[in-house]
C-alpha cells in the first residue's frame, strides 16, 4: 500500500500534537489531589452513643431545605431509622443528632437527598464498653520514645502512665509500646508514621503473640486525642484484632 508524502506528514504532525497534550493534575483548595478515575471517599465518623454529633455540609448549592435520612447499616440489611428536613444557612447544611444508646458497634448512614452530596457513615460505640476500655488501657504499662512534649501530655491526660520517655529528635523514630498486665498477652508496639496519613498496617509476630503496628502520627496529636473520635482510633490500635485498613 502506497501513501503520498503530504498524507504521511499529516499523520506525523497529528501524532506530535497528541504527544504534546499536557497531563492535567488539579489540586483542590484543601490541598488534595485526585487522579482520574479515583472514586470519591465517603466520610466515616466515629462517635459515642448518646453523645450529640453535629455534621456540617459546606456546599455551593446549599441554598434550600433538603430531606435527610438516617439508615442503620449491617452486612446484609439497611434499616430506615428517621427522616427529617435540614435548612441551608450561609452555603451550608447543619444537622445535630444524638445516636441511640447501643450494645456493641452500630453503623448508620446519613444521606442528604441532594445530587452531588456524598453520604456520611457514623460508626457508633457503646459508651459502657468504651468506659471499660479506657479503664483497662489505663492499667497497662506504657513505654514511649521519640514523642513530643505535646504528645506525651495528651497521653498522660488520658490516664496513661508512660515510662522510659525520651524527647523527640530528628533521628529517633516515634514509638509507643503497651505491655498488658496479663502475662499471657503479648506486647503491642505502634510506630508513628508522619508520611502516610491514612494507612494502618498490622503485623503479628509469633510465637510470642506480640503485634507491631504502623499508624499515622497525627492520631497522636493533642487535637485528635481531645476528641471522642481520636480516642476511639487510638484505643482500637491496642484493643482490637489485627487488621489492615
CSV table of C-alpha atoms in Angstrom, one decimal, residues 173 175 189-194 196 199-203 212-216 237:
chain,number,residue,atom,x,y,z
A,173,UNK,CA,11.5,7.1,65.4
A,175,UNK,CA,7.1,4.6,69.2
A,189,UNK,CA,4.1,-1.6,69.6
A,190,UNK,CA,3.0,1.3,67.4
A,191,UNK,CA,5.4,3.1,65.2
A,192,UNK,CA,4.1,6.5,64.3
A,193,UNK,CA,4.3,7.4,60.6
A,194,UNK,CA,4.5,11.0,59.5
A,196,UNK,CA,1.2,8.0,55.2
A,199,UNK,CA,-2.5,4.0,56.3
A,200,UNK,CA,-2.6,1.5,59.2
A,201,UNK,CA,-0.6,-1.7,58.9
A,202,UNK,CA,-0.6,-4.6,61.4
A,203,UNK,CA,2.0,-7.3,61.8
A,212,UNK,CA,3.7,-4.5,65.6
A,213,UNK,CA,1.6,-1.7,64.1
A,214,UNK,CA,2.3,1.3,61.9
A,215,UNK,CA,-0.2,4.1,62.2
A,216,UNK,CA,-0.5,7.8,61.2
A,237,UNK,CA,-5.0,0.0,68.0
